[in-house]
Amino acid sequence: MRTGQSRKDQHPRPPPTCKEKRMPNNASSVGIVSAQRALFETPLDLACGVTLPQYELVFETYGQLNAERSNAILICHALSGHHHVAGRYSEDDKTTGWWDNMIGPGKPIDTDRFFVVGVNNLGGCHGSTGPSSIDPASGQPWGSRFPVMTVPDWVTSQARLADRLGISRWAAVIGGSLGGMQALQWSIAYPERIAHALVIASAPKLSAQNIAFNDVARQAILTDPDFCGGDYYAAGTVPRRGLRLARMLGHITYLSDDGMGEKFGRMLRSGEYKFGYDVEFEIESYLRYQGDKFSDYFDANTYLLMTKALDYFDPAKDSDGDLVAALKKASASFLVASFTSDWRFSPERSRETVKALIAAGKRVSYGEIESVHGHDAFLMTDGPYVDLMRAYLNRVAEEVNA
Amino acid sequence: MSYLDSLRPDLQLIADWIPAGSRVLDLGCGEGELLAWLQQHKQANCYGVDFDVNNVVGCVKAGVNAIQGDLEAGLAEFEDQRFDHVVLSQTIQAMRHTEEILLEMLRVGREAIVTFPNFGYWQNRWQIMLGRMPVSDDMPYQWYNTPNIHWCMLGDFDALCAKNHIRVLERVVMTGGRQVNFLPNLRGSLAFYRVTRG
């Protein structure tokens, strides 16, 4: 037994499991869902100095907004995410929303109790206004002229969506990775509009190493001859090779060495060396498959923009680098969670957030979940992670009588 | 929740030492039973620290702020003098960095409350006389599987405090939930100290 033990541990208990936990049998899906679209004609001033004259946000909702309009939860997505967070689009839809294992009736983000909103961020490529949308001024795709977005810009646009939905205060704003940054930003930008922020596998700002990974990914896209300076829609090309490389690199950093070793090891597809440069190791095959799949549906300009939003995020910047001072504005309660094998957004980075929140006098709980899944663990269902989310959100639900 | 009203006697004694409205940090807080009680009955502003994620989940269920962390690594999450009271209940004897945690407690808090099983309790002495390492309700382990590596009795803890210029504000010794005033180092199985910087 380790120290830092608890009183309770003075009696034997089974060791915590890090196996994936199955959802209870009564947990089910939100079912068939469909996306909605909202047009905003009030211009949006962005951090980069550009003003978006108008824009559309595409979003989905699950569950029922209660009479007090107090049980709404916003899900903020990460780099490659979108508004389709749970459920399926049709009976024979093979894929579910990206966080279907966390959201649904009886699941930790319980749609029997909460009204859950998923939104595709501005600059995205899943329906909200982004680089591939038509610029009404020119009638052409925005392409290279689409402004760089920041996390605060997104949060402002999400607040307008909340207004549109009649939600004056979120019961919680939840996000992992880049989504966690949005949850943190919400707590600072709109302290009176958010009761709880759940900041998962995130960081108060990126480290040099993290920015470096993003830059290599961007370079892969920017140097693809098919990128055409960002105006590849007009040129009729797709910078598929660059996007594929960017995704492959990203994917390596989202997994842990152990997790990758466990899944692929040095396994060869054909069982022997071929002494050539085609796919031989299983890990190569996996990465190329992921890269190919991603480059089929994701937009390269969106990828660039999302990585830049990550790099720029630094809520302490306006407070002379003092994160504690920045967080003093918040009035939300916080749940911060990290995963032991996540080296892209390591537990140390989450601890920085926790330390600043404590120093700022905020209510915060912090869980450091043992997992082999690396950064991707925030999308998985490691037992203690699910337990922690369920316990926390149960409190949130009780607060709003949901 | 019913357990909020009936604290374990040793936790109740700690709770009685903490005035209403205090800022409290409980190290090795378990599922937050002490802190939940203090929040409910004394409007305390509380954080717990525990190594085990399941206990953090337990704290969250009880509405207690809990930070998952290893006490051996120190209390870097907490700035100087953030708390009025820092509690370390029946854990110090299991720590490697015994002296360090005591100093850390008094860095982040005005007062520290430390409790530990008294190795000088007569039943322990008796078992040693019979030729075996002591095993009891407060020390339920065999020598080969005990997490407890730094045993002490009242005089030893007093000496550690003196060495570090730590002043003992209050000391209570208990056996089976009852206070022991006569020959405490012989008749007491659990020791409670409230200390501050000298």
XYZ file of C-alpha atoms in Angstrom:
600
model
C 0.000 0.000 0.000
C 1.190 3.496 -0.776
C 1.048 6.455 1.442
C -1.262 9.220 0.664
C -3.533 6.324 1.491
C -6.855 6.939 3.006
C -8.341 5.832 6.244
C -10.694 3.633 4.347
C -7.757 1.826 2.811
C -6.693 0.424 6.097
C -8.930 -2.451 5.181
C -8.289 -4.447 2.050
C -10.201 -3.491 -1.036
C -9.951 -4.701 -4.586
C -7.404 -2.714 -6.576
C -8.871 -0.076 -8.870
C -9.433 -1.540 -12.264
C -8.307 0.203 -15.389
C -10.230 -2.100 -17.635
C -12.815 -0.546 -19.807
C -16.068 -0.588 -18.029
C -19.254 -1.636 -19.662
C -22.144 0.670 -19.308
C -25.007 -0.670 -17.226
C -27.667 -2.483 -19.207
C -30.234 0.233 -18.792
C -27.899 2.741 -20.431
C -28.910 3.274 -24.003
C -28.572 5.619 -26.881
C -30.289 8.918 -27.464
C -31.513 7.206 -30.638
C -32.014 8.869 -33.976
C -30.927 12.487 -33.982
C -30.729 15.291 -36.500
C -28.728 18.469 -36.747
C -30.146 21.975 -36.573
C -28.819 25.178 -37.996
C -28.845 28.731 -36.635
C -28.026 31.852 -38.623
C -26.509 34.784 -36.739
C -26.707 38.128 -38.474
C -25.101 40.183 -35.725
C -21.474 40.722 -36.779
C -18.883 38.930 -34.662
C -15.654 40.764 -33.844
C -12.808 38.279 -33.723
C -9.536 38.389 -31.795
C -7.591 38.601 -35.062
C -9.235 41.941 -35.883
C -11.557 40.633 -38.587
C -15.321 40.949 -38.223
C -17.502 38.105 -39.450
C -20.582 39.884 -40.814
C -22.761 36.827 -40.332
C -22.325 33.133 -39.693
C -24.138 29.875 -39.221
C -23.697 27.368 -36.436
C -24.828 23.787 -36.787
C -25.766 22.007 -33.587
C -27.632 19.072 -32.072
C -29.597 18.760 -28.865
C -30.587 15.738 -26.797
C -32.952 15.510 -23.846
C -35.479 18.068 -22.670
C -34.834 21.598 -21.466
C -36.691 21.888 -18.152
C -39.193 24.627 -17.336
C -36.576 26.658 -15.438
C -34.158 26.239 -18.372
C -31.541 25.259 -15.825
C -30.515 21.769 -16.925
C -28.561 22.574 -20.096
C -25.084 21.193 -20.730
C -22.806 22.369 -23.527
C -20.343 19.904 -25.026
C -17.309 21.594 -26.586
C -15.416 19.609 -29.160
C -11.706 19.134 -29.706
C -9.585 19.400 -32.830
C -11.408 16.982 -35.086
C -14.777 16.916 -33.320
C -18.112 18.407 -34.216
C -21.721 18.841 -33.161
C -22.723 15.196 -33.659
C -21.937 14.114 -30.133
C -24.403 11.281 -29.534
C -26.900 9.064 -31.300
C -27.227 8.058 -34.947
C -28.641 9.780 -38.003
C -30.606 6.750 -39.157
C -31.400 3.192 -38.110
C -28.656 1.795 -40.316
C -26.096 4.499 -39.498
C -22.985 2.510 -38.600
C -21.346 5.227 -36.549
C -22.577 7.107 -33.513
C -21.756 10.599 -32.295
C -18.177 10.944 -31.036
C -19.070 10.902 -27.317
C -21.954 8.467 -27.471
C -20.343 6.358 -24.723
C -20.662 9.277 -22.280
C -23.976 10.829 -23.337
C -27.387 9.192 -23.330
C -30.159 7.940 -21.067
C -28.559 6.537 -17.907
C -25.053 7.500 -19.015
C -22.848 9.906 -17.033
C -24.117 12.865 -19.066
C -27.653 11.633 -18.617
C -30.076 12.840 -21.264
C -32.989 11.814 -19.033
C -31.874 14.611 -16.714
C -29.969 17.081 -18.855
C -30.597 19.008 -22.036
C -27.357 18.454 -23.939
C -26.132 20.727 -26.727
C -23.359 19.834 -29.164
C -22.123 22.520 -31.536
C -19.727 22.597 -34.460
C -17.333 25.469 -33.851
C -16.835 28.327 -36.270
C -14.131 27.459 -38.763
C -15.197 23.824 -38.644
C -15.958 21.629 -41.608
C -19.147 19.939 -40.484
C -21.712 22.561 -41.349
C -20.881 25.669 -39.322
C -19.403 28.606 -41.206
C -15.812 27.770 -42.028
C -13.114 27.990 -44.687
C -15.058 25.743 -47.055
C -18.281 27.790 -46.710
C -19.292 30.354 -49.306
C -18.336 33.895 -48.404
C -21.513 35.870 -49.146
C -19.455 38.890 -50.146
C -17.665 37.120 -52.993
C -19.864 34.133 -53.683
C -16.694 32.004 -53.481
C -15.468 29.673 -50.729
C -13.665 31.586 -47.983
C -10.523 29.470 -48.370
C -7.368 31.307 -47.356
C -9.359 34.406 -46.432
C -11.215 32.732 -43.608
C -10.040 34.381 -40.385
C -8.077 32.497 -37.739
C -10.348 31.695 -34.811
C -9.488 31.645 -31.116
C -11.031 29.856 -28.164
C -12.525 33.140 -26.841
C -14.090 33.745 -30.291
C -15.728 30.339 -30.145
C -17.004 30.918 -26.652
C -18.566 34.209 -27.727
C -20.310 32.462 -30.612
C -21.468 29.658 -28.319
C -22.906 32.256 -25.919
C -24.982 33.631 -28.777
C -26.232 30.138 -29.499
C -27.157 29.835 -25.811
C -29.117 33.090 -26.114
C -30.902 31.707 -29.141
C -31.838 28.545 -27.238
C -33.024 30.577 -24.239
C -30.281 29.262 -21.967
C -29.055 32.024 -19.681
C -26.870 29.734 -17.587
C -25.353 26.342 -18.380
C -25.577 23.720 -15.658
C -22.208 22.643 -17.027
C -19.856 23.199 -19.920
C -17.827 20.087 -20.672
C -14.893 19.451 -22.949
C -11.774 17.365 -23.443
C -8.485 18.675 -24.834
C -9.255 21.784 -26.943
C -12.825 21.375 -25.675
C -11.555 21.650 -22.103
C -9.944 24.958 -23.015
C -13.360 26.212 -24.129
C -14.911 25.097 -20.828
C -12.184 26.972 -18.930
C -12.651 30.034 -21.133
C -16.409 29.954 -20.518
C -15.793 30.147 -16.763
C -13.672 33.273 -17.223
C -15.566 35.027 -20.016
C -19.109 34.406 -18.719
C -18.777 33.642 -14.990
C -22.488 34.184 -14.387
C -23.527 31.896 -17.222
C -21.836 28.653 -16.156
C -22.341 26.701 -12.936
C -19.765 23.958 -13.574
C -16.804 23.559 -15.884
C -15.493 20.065 -16.624
C -11.987 20.411 -18.015
C -10.683 17.043 -19.170
C -7.249 16.104 -20.540
C -6.541 19.751 -21.182
C -4.023 22.466 -20.296
C -4.100 26.157 -19.364
C -1.857 26.773 -22.379
C 0.236 24.677 -24.740
C 3.904 23.988 -24.090
C 6.605 24.632 -26.708
C 6.702 20.913 -27.480
C 2.974 20.823 -28.035
C 3.076 23.854 -30.344
C 5.961 22.181 -32.164
C 3.837 19.134 -32.951
C 1.104 21.397 -34.257
C 3.544 23.247 -36.458
C 4.862 20.062 -38.053
C 1.253 19.090 -38.782
C 0.616 22.498 -40.325
C 3.803 22.321 -42.370
C 2.660 19.000 -43.806
C -0.497 20.708 -45.064
C 1.021 24.028 -46.080
C 3.734 22.374 -48.196
C 1.365 20.028 -50.010
C 1.326 21.267 -53.638
C -2.418 20.630 -53.710
C -2.918 23.116 -50.869
C -2.756 26.027 -53.340
C -2.268 28.596 -50.590
C -5.520 27.504 -48.978
C -7.681 28.094 -52.067
C -7.773 24.495 -53.175
C -11.599 24.512 -53.452
C -11.356 26.873 -56.416
C -8.417 24.937 -57.823
C -10.386 21.708 -57.612
C -7.675 19.953 -55.604
C -7.542 18.484 -52.093
C -4.300 18.603 -50.044
C -4.886 15.042 -49.037
C -1.250 14.056 -48.539
C -0.575 16.912 -46.143
C -3.727 16.328 -44.150
C -2.959 12.621 -43.994
C 0.535 13.253 -42.611
C -0.798 15.783 -40.125
C -3.324 13.264 -38.856
C -0.772 10.458 -38.653
C 1.535 12.631 -36.582
C -1.327 13.749 -34.379
C -2.486 10.198 -33.892
C 0.935 9.102 -32.628
C 0.811 11.798 -29.985
C -2.716 10.857 -28.894
C -1.701 7.290 -28.041
C 0.733 6.167 -25.374
C 3.845 4.132 -26.057
C 2.438 1.336 -23.917
C -0.972 1.480 -25.541
C 0.522 1.371 -29.015
C 2.902 -1.403 -27.999
C 0.061 -3.417 -26.530
C -2.076 -3.062 -29.633
C 0.533 -3.397 -32.393
C 3.941 -4.239 -30.950
C 6.261 -5.061 -33.843
C 3.653 -7.168 -35.594
C 4.187 -7.552 -39.314
C 1.300 -7.847 -41.714
C 2.871 -10.672 -43.680
C 4.964 -12.126 -40.886
C 8.310 -11.351 -42.545
C 10.465 -8.431 -43.663
C 9.970 -7.403 -47.296
C 13.001 -5.119 -47.498
C 11.017 -2.353 -49.113
C 9.029 0.758 -48.221
C 5.486 -0.489 -48.476
C 3.371 -1.092 -45.416
C 4.978 -3.844 -43.338
C 4.387 -3.205 -39.657
C 0.830 -3.208 -38.362
C 1.350 0.214 -36.820
C 2.160 1.609 -40.274
C -0.977 0.099 -41.659
C -3.041 1.504 -38.813
C -1.651 5.017 -39.105
C -2.051 5.121 -42.864
C -5.605 3.882 -42.574
C -6.391 6.556 -39.979
C -4.709 9.193 -42.129
C -6.575 8.125 -45.275
C -9.915 7.988 -43.522
C -9.404 11.411 -41.995
C -8.274 13.059 -45.225
C -11.457 11.810 -46.897
C -13.740 13.917 -44.752
C -11.789 16.584 -42.910
C -10.921 19.993 -44.302
C -7.254 21.017 -44.326
C -7.968 24.697 -43.643
C -10.052 23.702 -40.627
C -7.182 21.571 -39.363
C -4.811 24.522 -39.646
C -7.246 26.802 -37.872
C -7.963 24.376 -35.044
C -4.264 23.831 -34.303
C -3.736 27.570 -34.264
C -6.585 28.028 -31.771
C -4.832 25.482 -29.567
C -1.507 27.304 -29.831
C -2.965 30.720 -29.074
C -5.008 29.700 -26.044
C -3.604 31.389 -22.965
C -6.236 32.885 -20.676
C -3.505 34.227 -18.378
C -2.077 36.420 -21.133
C -4.354 39.351 -20.332
C -3.381 39.108 -16.659
C 0.380 39.386 -17.203
C 0.706 35.631 -17.338
C -0.985 35.211 -13.963
C -3.427 32.330 -14.338
C -4.638 32.748 -10.762
C -5.646 36.339 -11.471
C -7.410 35.248 -14.679
C -9.356 32.530 -12.869
C -10.391 34.822 -10.007
C -13.142 36.079 -12.335
C -14.702 32.606 -12.471
C -17.570 31.660 -10.205
C -18.122 28.128 -11.484
C -17.145 24.926 -9.714
C -14.643 22.769 -11.540
C -13.878 19.165 -12.244
C -10.430 18.678 -13.740
C -9.365 15.228 -14.942
C -6.239 13.908 -16.596
C -4.906 10.513 -17.666
C -1.612 9.000 -16.522
C -0.403 7.953 -19.975
C -1.413 11.187 -21.725
C 1.828 12.889 -22.706
C 0.299 15.361 -25.147
C -1.786 16.948 -22.345
C -0.034 15.440 -19.365
C -1.348 15.321 -15.777
C 1.258 17.951 -14.850
C -0.526 20.423 -17.133
C -3.898 19.694 -15.537
C -2.271 20.153 -12.144
C -1.286 23.675 -13.188
C -4.952 24.423 -13.743
C -5.892 22.827 -10.433
C -3.219 24.705 -8.530
C -4.326 28.024 -10.006
C -7.992 27.260 -9.272
C -7.205 26.458 -5.641
C -5.097 29.602 -5.304
C -7.954 31.582 -6.837
C -10.258 30.177 -4.163
C -12.422 28.124 -6.518
C -14.200 24.883 -5.791
C -12.335 22.175 -7.692
C -11.978 18.412 -7.700
C -9.216 16.660 -9.576
C -8.885 13.063 -10.728
C -5.778 11.585 -12.283
C -7.088 8.511 -14.035
C -4.880 5.512 -14.600
C -5.183 4.616 -18.269
C -3.089 3.189 -21.102
C -5.052 5.105 -23.718
C -2.936 8.261 -23.771
C -4.664 11.483 -24.763
C -7.465 9.523 -26.420
C -8.473 8.265 -22.969
C -10.887 11.166 -22.610
C -12.992 9.507 -25.313
C -12.770 6.063 -23.705
C -14.541 4.485 -20.774
C -11.887 3.586 -18.206
C -13.875 2.628 -15.100
C -12.720 5.321 -12.653
C -13.165 8.007 -15.330
C -16.774 7.025 -15.917
C -17.340 6.806 -12.152
C -15.885 10.269 -11.607
C -17.938 11.830 -14.395
C -21.087 10.118 -13.177
C -20.549 11.174 -9.572
C -19.812 14.773 -10.496
C -22.680 15.131 -12.956
C -25.037 13.527 -10.483
C -24.252 16.431 -8.129
C -24.792 18.879 -10.970
C -28.169 17.299 -11.708
C -29.199 17.426 -8.050
C -28.352 21.133 -7.927
C -30.777 21.881 -10.739
C -33.333 19.305 -9.581
C -32.911 17.403 -12.803
C -27.102 11.213 4.538
C -27.056 9.609 7.939
C -23.297 9.202 8.349
C -22.977 12.967 8.325
C -24.525 13.100 11.763
C -22.560 10.332 13.426
C -18.854 10.722 12.847
C -16.437 8.065 13.998
C -15.250 9.065 17.521
C -11.691 9.843 16.403
C -12.956 12.028 13.543
C -15.432 13.705 15.898
C -12.587 14.709 18.178
C -10.794 16.312 15.225
C -14.012 18.016 14.135
C -14.467 19.434 17.632
C -11.069 21.101 17.364
C -12.058 22.958 14.200
C -14.033 26.193 14.665
C -16.933 27.113 12.388
C -16.033 28.736 9.084
C -12.488 27.332 9.017
C -10.588 26.603 5.865
C -9.673 22.914 6.181
C -7.394 20.594 4.230
C -7.703 16.874 4.987
C -4.765 14.759 3.803
C -5.672 11.161 3.067
C -9.298 12.218 3.260
C -10.866 8.887 2.254
C -14.388 9.408 0.979
C -14.594 12.776 2.685
C -16.577 11.802 5.777
C -14.827 14.364 8.020
C -15.000 17.165 5.462
C -18.635 16.505 4.560
C -19.488 16.764 8.242
C -17.488 19.988 8.627
C -19.186 21.499 5.575
C -22.596 20.600 6.866
C -22.192 21.435 10.542
C -19.478 24.080 10.603
C -19.762 25.745 7.196
C -16.095 24.932 6.663
C -14.354 25.625 3.360
C -12.791 22.250 2.581
C -10.439 20.393 0.289
C -9.364 16.790 0.614
C -6.353 15.035 -0.861
C -6.294 11.317 -1.512
C -4.130 8.956 -3.500
C -6.980 6.674 -4.557
C -9.251 7.764 -7.402
C -12.112 5.777 -5.894
C -11.913 7.949 -2.803
C -11.919 11.071 -4.968
C -15.115 9.717 -6.524
C -16.469 9.124 -3.009
C -15.681 12.729 -2.064
C -17.383 14.052 -5.189
C -20.462 11.994 -4.291
C -20.401 13.551 -0.817
C -20.064 17.037 -2.298
C -16.503 17.479 -1.061
C -13.715 19.017 -3.181
C -11.004 16.421 -3.558
C -7.646 16.522 -5.275
C -6.094 13.227 -6.285
C -2.469 13.297 -5.265
C 0.431 11.631 -3.515
C 1.308 13.187 -0.171
C 4.878 11.950 -0.492
C 5.325 14.431 -3.319
C 4.452 17.319 -0.998
C 1.601 19.774 -1.209
C 2.719 21.819 -4.214
C -0.906 22.427 -5.261
C -1.437 24.597 -2.197
C 0.118 27.974 -1.571
C 1.491 29.124 1.798
C -1.000 29.592 4.623
C -4.005 28.759 2.440
C -5.738 26.899 5.305
C -6.576 27.342 8.947
C -6.333 23.622 9.694
C -4.546 20.805 7.917
C -5.510 17.302 9.046
C -3.415 14.147 8.724
C -5.348 11.337 10.348
C -3.675 7.984 11.054
C -1.405 8.308 8.050
C 1.866 9.835 9.273
C 3.151 6.466 10.477
C 2.812 5.134 6.930
C 4.696 7.958 5.268
C 8.225 7.898 4.000
C 8.681 11.661 4.212
C 7.407 12.027 7.757
C 9.215 15.170 8.777
C 8.643 16.806 5.386
C 4.865 16.346 5.461
C 4.684 17.848 8.932
C 6.565 20.921 7.715
C 4.458 21.063 4.535
C 1.282 20.984 6.636
C 2.454 24.007 8.581
C 3.529 25.759 5.395
C 0.045 25.543 3.856
C -1.859 25.803 7.134
C -1.846 27.783 10.352
C -2.437 24.692 12.476
C -1.856 20.997 11.857
C -3.884 18.203 13.385
C -1.979 14.911 13.374
C -3.282 11.622 14.716
C -1.441 8.302 14.914
C -1.626 4.928 16.665
C 0.470 5.145 19.834
C 3.115 2.441 19.684
C 3.612 2.831 23.444
C 0.101 1.491 24.193
C 0.369 -1.266 26.778
C -1.188 -3.925 24.538
C 1.510 -3.275 21.945
C 4.194 -3.500 24.617
C 2.630 -6.720 25.879
C 2.622 -8.340 22.435
C 6.265 -7.404 21.979
C 7.057 -8.930 25.373
C 5.372 -12.123 24.190
C 7.702 -12.070 21.229
C 5.500 -10.821 18.396
C 4.984 -7.521 16.582
C 1.770 -5.857 17.756
C -1.480 -6.358 15.842
C -4.626 -4.548 16.985
C -7.735 -2.730 15.759
C -5.681 0.416 15.232
C -2.763 -1.527 13.735
C -4.440 -4.345 11.824
C -1.420 -5.521 9.812
C 1.203 -8.216 10.058
C 4.840 -7.081 10.085
C 5.318 -8.266 6.490
C 2.365 -6.457 4.954
C 2.064 -3.318 7.038
C 2.147 0.038 5.277
C 3.242 1.498 8.602
C 6.954 2.154 8.500
C 7.520 4.946 11.010
C 6.196 3.975 14.405
C 6.345 6.407 17.280
C 4.953 7.039 20.729
C 3.985 10.270 22.394
C 7.498 11.216 23.506
C 8.878 10.640 20.010
C 6.343 12.918 18.391
C 6.963 15.571 21.053
C 10.676 15.376 20.246
C 10.087 15.717 16.492
C 7.967 18.804 17.132
C 10.598 20.314 19.410
C 13.345 19.697 16.865
C 11.351 21.598 14.216
C 10.256 24.407 16.539
C 6.677 23.230 16.360
C 4.514 24.090 19.345
C 1.989 21.564 20.671
C -1.265 23.435 21.305
C -3.303 20.479 22.447
C -2.872 16.741 22.896
C -5.549 14.123 23.483
C -5.082 10.396 23.810
C -7.904 7.915 23.301
C -8.581 4.229 23.652
C -11.673 2.648 22.155
C -13.274 6.038 21.561
C -12.747 7.158 25.188
C -10.326 9.832 26.331
C -7.371 8.709 28.481
C -5.833 11.200 30.926
C -3.908 8.960 33.335
C -0.675 7.419 31.982
C -1.610 8.259 28.399
C 1.517 6.843 26.750
C 0.807 3.483 28.370
C -2.988 3.425 28.303
C -3.745 5.311 25.083
C -3.988 3.620 21.689
C -4.612 6.700 19.508
C -2.848 10.059 19.837
C -4.236 13.406 18.638
C -2.025 16.471 18.336
C -2.936 20.035 17.398
C 0.275 21.899 16.597
C 1.468 25.183 15.120
C 4.735 26.910 14.310
C 6.617 27.771 17.498
